[in-house]
Coordinates of C-alpha atoms in Angstrom, one line a residue:
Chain A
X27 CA 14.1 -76.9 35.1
X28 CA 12.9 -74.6 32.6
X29 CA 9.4 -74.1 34.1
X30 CA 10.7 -74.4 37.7
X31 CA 9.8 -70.2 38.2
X32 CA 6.9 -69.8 36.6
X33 CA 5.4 -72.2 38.3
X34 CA 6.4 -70.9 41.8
X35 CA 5.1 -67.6 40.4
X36 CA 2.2 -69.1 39.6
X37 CA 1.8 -70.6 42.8
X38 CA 2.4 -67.7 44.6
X39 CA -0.4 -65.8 42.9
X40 CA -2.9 -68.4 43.4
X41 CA -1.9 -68.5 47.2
X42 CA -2.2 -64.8 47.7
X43 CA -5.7 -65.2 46.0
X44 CA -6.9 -68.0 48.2
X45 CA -5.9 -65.7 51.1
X46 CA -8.2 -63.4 50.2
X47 CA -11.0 -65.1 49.5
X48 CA -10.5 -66.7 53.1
X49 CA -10.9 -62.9 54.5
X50 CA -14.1 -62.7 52.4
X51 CA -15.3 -66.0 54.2
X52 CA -14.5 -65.0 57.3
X53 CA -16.4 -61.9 57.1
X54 CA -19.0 -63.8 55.3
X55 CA -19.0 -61.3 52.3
X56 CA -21.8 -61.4 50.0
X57 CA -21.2 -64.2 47.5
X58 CA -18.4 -65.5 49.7
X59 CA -17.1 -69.2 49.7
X60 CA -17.5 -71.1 53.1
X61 CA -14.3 -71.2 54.8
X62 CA -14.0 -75.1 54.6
X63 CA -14.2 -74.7 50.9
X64 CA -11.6 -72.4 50.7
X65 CA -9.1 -74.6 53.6
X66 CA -10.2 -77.8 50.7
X67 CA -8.9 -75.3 47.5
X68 CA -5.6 -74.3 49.3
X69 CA -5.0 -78.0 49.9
X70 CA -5.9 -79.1 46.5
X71 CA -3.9 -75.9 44.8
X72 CA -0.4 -77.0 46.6
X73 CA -0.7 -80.5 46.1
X74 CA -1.2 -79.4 42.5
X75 CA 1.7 -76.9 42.5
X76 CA 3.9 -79.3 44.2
X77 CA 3.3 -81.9 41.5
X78 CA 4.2 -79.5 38.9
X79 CA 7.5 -78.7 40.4
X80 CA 8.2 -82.6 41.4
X81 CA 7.9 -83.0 37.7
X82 CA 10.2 -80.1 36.6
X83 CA 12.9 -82.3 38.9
X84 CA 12.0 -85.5 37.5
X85 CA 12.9 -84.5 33.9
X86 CA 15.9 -82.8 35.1
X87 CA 16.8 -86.3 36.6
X88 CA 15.6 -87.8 33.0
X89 CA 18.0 -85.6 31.5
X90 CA 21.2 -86.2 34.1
X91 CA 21.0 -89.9 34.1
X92 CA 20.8 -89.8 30.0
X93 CA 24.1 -87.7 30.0
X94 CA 25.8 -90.0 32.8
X95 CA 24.9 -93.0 31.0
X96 CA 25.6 -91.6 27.6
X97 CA 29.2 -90.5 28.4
X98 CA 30.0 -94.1 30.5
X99 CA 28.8 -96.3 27.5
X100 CA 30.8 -94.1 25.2
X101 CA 34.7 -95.2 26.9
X102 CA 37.2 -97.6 25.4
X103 CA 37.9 -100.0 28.2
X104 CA 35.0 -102.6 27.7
X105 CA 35.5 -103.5 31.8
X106 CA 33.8 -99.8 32.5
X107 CA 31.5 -99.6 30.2
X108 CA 29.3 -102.7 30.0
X109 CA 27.1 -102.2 32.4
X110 CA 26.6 -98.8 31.3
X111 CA 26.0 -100.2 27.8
X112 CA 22.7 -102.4 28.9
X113 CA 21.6 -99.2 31.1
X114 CA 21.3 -97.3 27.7
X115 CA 19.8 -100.3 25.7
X116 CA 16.5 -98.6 26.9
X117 CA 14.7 -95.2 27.6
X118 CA 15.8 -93.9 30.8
X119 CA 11.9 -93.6 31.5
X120 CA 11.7 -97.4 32.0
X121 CA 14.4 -97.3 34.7
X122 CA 12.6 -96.9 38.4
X123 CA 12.3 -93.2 39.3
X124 CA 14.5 -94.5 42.9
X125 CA 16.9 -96.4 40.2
X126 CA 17.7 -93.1 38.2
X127 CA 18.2 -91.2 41.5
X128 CA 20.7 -93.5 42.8
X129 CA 22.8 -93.6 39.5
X130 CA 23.2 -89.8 40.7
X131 CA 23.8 -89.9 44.5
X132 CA 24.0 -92.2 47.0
X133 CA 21.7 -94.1 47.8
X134 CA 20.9 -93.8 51.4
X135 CA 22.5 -90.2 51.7
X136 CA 20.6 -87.2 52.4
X137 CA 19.5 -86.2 48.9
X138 CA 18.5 -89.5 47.9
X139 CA 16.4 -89.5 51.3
X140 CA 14.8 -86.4 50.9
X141 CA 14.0 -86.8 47.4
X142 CA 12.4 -90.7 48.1
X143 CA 10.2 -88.5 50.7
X144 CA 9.2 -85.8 47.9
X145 CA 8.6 -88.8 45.8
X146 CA 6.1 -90.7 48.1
X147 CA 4.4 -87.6 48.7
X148 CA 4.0 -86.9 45.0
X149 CA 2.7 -90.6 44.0
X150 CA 0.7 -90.1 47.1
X151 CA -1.3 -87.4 45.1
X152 CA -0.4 -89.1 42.0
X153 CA -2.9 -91.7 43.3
X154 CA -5.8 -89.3 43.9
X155 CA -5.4 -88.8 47.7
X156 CA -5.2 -85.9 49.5
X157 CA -2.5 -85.7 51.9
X158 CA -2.7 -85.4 56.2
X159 CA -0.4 -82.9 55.8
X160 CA 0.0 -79.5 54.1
X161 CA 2.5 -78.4 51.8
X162 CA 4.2 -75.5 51.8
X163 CA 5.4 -74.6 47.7
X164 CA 8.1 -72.2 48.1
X165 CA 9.8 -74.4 51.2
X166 CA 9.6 -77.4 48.7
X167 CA 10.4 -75.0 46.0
X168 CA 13.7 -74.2 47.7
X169 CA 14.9 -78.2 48.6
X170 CA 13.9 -79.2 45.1
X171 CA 16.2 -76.6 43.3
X172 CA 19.0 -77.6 45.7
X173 CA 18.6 -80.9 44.8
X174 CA 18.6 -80.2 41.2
X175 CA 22.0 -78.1 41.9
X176 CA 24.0 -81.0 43.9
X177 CA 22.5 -83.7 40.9
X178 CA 24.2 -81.4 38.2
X179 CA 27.5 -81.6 40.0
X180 CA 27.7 -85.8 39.8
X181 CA 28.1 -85.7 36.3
Chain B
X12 CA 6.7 -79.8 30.5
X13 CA 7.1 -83.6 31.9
X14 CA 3.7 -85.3 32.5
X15 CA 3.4 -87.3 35.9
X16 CA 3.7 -91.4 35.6
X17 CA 2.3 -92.9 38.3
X18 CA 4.7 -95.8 40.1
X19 CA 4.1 -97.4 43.3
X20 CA 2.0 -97.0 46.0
X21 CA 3.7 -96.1 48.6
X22 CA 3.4 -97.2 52.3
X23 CA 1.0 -94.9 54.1
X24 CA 2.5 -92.3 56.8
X25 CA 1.8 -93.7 60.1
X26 CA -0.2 -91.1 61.9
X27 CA 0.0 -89.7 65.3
X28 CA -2.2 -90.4 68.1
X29 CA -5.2 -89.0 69.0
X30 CA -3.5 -88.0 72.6
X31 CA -0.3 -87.0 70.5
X32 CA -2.0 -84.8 68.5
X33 CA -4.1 -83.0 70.8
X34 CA -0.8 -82.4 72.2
X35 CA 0.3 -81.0 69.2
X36 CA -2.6 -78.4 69.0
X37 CA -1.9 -77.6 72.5
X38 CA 2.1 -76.7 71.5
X39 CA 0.9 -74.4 68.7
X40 CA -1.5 -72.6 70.4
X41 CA 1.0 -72.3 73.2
X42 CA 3.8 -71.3 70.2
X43 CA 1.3 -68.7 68.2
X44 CA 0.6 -66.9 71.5
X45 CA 4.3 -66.3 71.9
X46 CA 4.9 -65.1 68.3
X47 CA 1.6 -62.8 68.6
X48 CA 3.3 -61.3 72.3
X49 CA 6.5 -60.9 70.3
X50 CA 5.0 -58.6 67.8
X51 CA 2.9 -56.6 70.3
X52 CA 5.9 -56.0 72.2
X53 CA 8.0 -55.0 69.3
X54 CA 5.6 -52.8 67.9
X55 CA 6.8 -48.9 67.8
X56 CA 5.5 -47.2 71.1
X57 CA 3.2 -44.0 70.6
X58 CA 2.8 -44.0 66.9
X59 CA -0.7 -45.1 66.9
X60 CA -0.4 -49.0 66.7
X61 CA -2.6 -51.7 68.4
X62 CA -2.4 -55.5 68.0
X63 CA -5.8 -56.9 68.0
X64 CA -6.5 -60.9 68.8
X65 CA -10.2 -60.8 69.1
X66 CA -10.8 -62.7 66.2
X67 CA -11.2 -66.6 66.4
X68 CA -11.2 -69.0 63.4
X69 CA -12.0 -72.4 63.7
X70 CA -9.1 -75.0 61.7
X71 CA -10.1 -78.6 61.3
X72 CA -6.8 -79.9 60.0
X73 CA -6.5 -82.7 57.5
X74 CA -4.6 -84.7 59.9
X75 CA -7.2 -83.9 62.7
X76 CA -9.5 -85.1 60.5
X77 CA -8.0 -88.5 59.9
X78 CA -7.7 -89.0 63.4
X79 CA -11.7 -88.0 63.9
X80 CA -10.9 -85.0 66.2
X81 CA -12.8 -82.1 66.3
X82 CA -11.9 -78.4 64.6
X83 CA -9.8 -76.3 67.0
X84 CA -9.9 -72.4 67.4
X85 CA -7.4 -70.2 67.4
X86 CA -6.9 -66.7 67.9
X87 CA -6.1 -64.5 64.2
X88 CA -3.5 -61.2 64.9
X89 CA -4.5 -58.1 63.3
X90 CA -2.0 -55.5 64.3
X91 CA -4.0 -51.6 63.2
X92 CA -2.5 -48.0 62.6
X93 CA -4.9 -45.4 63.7
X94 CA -7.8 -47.9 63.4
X95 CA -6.6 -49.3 59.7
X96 CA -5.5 -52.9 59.7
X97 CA -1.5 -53.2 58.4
X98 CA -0.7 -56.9 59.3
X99 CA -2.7 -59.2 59.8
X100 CA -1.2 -63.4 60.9
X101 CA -3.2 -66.0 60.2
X102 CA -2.1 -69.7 61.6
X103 CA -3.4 -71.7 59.0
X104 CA -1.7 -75.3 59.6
X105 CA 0.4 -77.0 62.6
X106 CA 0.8 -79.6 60.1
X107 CA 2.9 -78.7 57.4
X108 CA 5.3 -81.2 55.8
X109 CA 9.3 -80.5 57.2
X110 CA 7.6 -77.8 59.3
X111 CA 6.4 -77.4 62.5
X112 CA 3.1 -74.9 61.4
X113 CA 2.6 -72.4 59.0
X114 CA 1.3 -68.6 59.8
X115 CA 0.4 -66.6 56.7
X116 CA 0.8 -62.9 57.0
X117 CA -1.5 -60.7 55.2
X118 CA 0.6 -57.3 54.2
X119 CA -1.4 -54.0 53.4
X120 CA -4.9 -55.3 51.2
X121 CA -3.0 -57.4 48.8
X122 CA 0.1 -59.2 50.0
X123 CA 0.3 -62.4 51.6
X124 CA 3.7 -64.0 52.7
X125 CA 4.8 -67.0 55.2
X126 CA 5.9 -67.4 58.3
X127 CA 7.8 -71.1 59.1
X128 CA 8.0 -73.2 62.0
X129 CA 11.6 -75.0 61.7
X130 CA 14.0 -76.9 64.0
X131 CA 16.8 -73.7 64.7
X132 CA 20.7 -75.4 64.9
X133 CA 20.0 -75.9 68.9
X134 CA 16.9 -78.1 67.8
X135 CA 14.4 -75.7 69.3
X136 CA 11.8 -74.1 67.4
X137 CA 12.6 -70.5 65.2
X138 CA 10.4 -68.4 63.0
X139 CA 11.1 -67.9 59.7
X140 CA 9.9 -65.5 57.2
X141 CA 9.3 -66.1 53.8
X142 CA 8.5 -64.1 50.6
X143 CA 9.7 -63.7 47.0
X144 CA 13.1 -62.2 47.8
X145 CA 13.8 -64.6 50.4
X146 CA 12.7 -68.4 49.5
X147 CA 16.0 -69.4 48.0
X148 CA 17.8 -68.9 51.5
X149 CA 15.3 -71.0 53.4
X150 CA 13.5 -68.0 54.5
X151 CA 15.1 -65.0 57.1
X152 CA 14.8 -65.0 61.1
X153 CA 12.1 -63.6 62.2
X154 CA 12.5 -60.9 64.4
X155 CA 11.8 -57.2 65.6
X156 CA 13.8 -55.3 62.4
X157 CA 11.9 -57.8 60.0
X158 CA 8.4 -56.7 61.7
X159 CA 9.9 -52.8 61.6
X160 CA 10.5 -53.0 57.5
X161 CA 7.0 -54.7 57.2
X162 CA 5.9 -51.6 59.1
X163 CA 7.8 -49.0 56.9
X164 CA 9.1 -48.0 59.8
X165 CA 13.0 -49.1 59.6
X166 CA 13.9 -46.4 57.7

């Protein structure tokens, strides 16, 4: 997840910003923003942040289910490997994002689970809506790099 | 970078009830009184510190919104040293996704970092802070020494 940190950095800066400028509402600062405003631009920013890190997980899935299949497709014994063979007939893109997690853990288990939920809420904003709930990056931040962790050790 | 595709729609969340979450509200007004007693009575005796909760912002929640309820107030902690403002918590969501609410606390003029609502191992309700050193972990209890070295005054 090359991108993973910077992006949490950037987060983190854009959060501490928004805090501010929530003060200067409050006060009603010369020039301030209304404090709806600013609640709507925190919303908007970690939906936005969250979407950049979903996608830092989603091509490190890319690129685990690629190697898995890769290395399956590449054995002697024809009984292992056929299935593995049609997987990789086609970019692991076209596979369904649910399908290429589940070629990495089990489907149904606690990391598949949690990351079905981070991937509802992400096609969620994917779609243009805004969410009922708030989103807190760095708590996401932390799930998402465990997941990425426990994926790596499948392979 | 990966750029988002956009799969399914998935279902939508079912919401709470209006009654539920007025409940709700109710719990984390109850549960940001507590934490803002907890830091007045861990604050160092006779040094000059006061913890102030006169202020009163008004939060219309996105999921109070969806339910057509109204904004709700609640009180904002500024904790002072000789008359300056130090700390300052400011409860910015009970509805925060795999959290029970979110309190951001304002440090000195320019740093913000997180306080977390989460289910403790007994299933009852912890604090938990949250900066840059400490987001890997899942955050650090939340308790009188952490308050102390946000204070300077642990050493």
């Amino acid at each position: 997840m090359r991108h993973f940190d910077n992006v949490l950095s950037a987060y983190r800066a854009a959060a501490a910003d928004l805090d501010r400028r929530f003060l200067e509402a409050f006060f009603g600062e010369d020039g301030a923003p209304r404090l709806g405003d600013v609640e709507l631009w925190s919303r908007i920013s970690s939906q936005a942040y969250f979407a950049l890190l979903f996608s830092q997980l989603e091509t490190e899935i890319n690129e685990l289910c690629g190697a898995l299949i890769r290395h399956r497709r590449s054995g002697d014994d024809w009984m292992e490997r056929r299935a593995w063979e049609i997987l990789g007939q086609r970019d692991v893109r076209n596979i369904h994002f649910m399908d290429r997690v589940a070629l990495l853990t089990r489907k149904g288990g606690t990391v598949y689970n949690r990351i079905k939920e981070l991937y509802d809420t992400r096609n969620k904003i994917a779609h243009g809506d805004l969410l009922t709930e708030s989103l807190d990056v760095a708590d996401i931040a932390k799930d998402i790099e465990r997941i990425a962790v426990q994926l790596k050790g499948v392979t | 970078m990966a750029f988002l595709s956009v799969d399914e729609q998935p279902d939508p969340t079912p919401l709470p009830t209006r009654e539920e979450a007025l409940a709700e509200v109710a719990d984390w007004k109850r549960r940001v009184d507590a934490l803002y007693r907890d830091v007045a009575d861990w604050l160092p005796k006779d040094r000059g510190y006061d913890a102030d909760r006169s202020w009163v912002v008004p939060v219309h929640e996105p999921m109070l919104r969806a339910l057509g309820l109204p904004a709700y107030e609640i009180p904002i902690l500024q904790v002072q040293r000789d008359g300056k403002r130090v700390l300052l918590f400011r409860p910015d969501a009970r509805w925060v996704m795999s959290t029970h609410g979110r309190v951001r606390v304002g440090i000195g003029d320019r740093r913000w970092e997180t306080l977390l609502a989460k289910e403790g191992a007994s299933e009852t309700l912890e604090w938990h802070y949250w900066d840059a050193d400490h987001w890997r972990q899942g955050g650090v209890p939340w308790n009188r020494e952490r308050l102390l070295a946000l204070l300077g005054e642990d050493r």
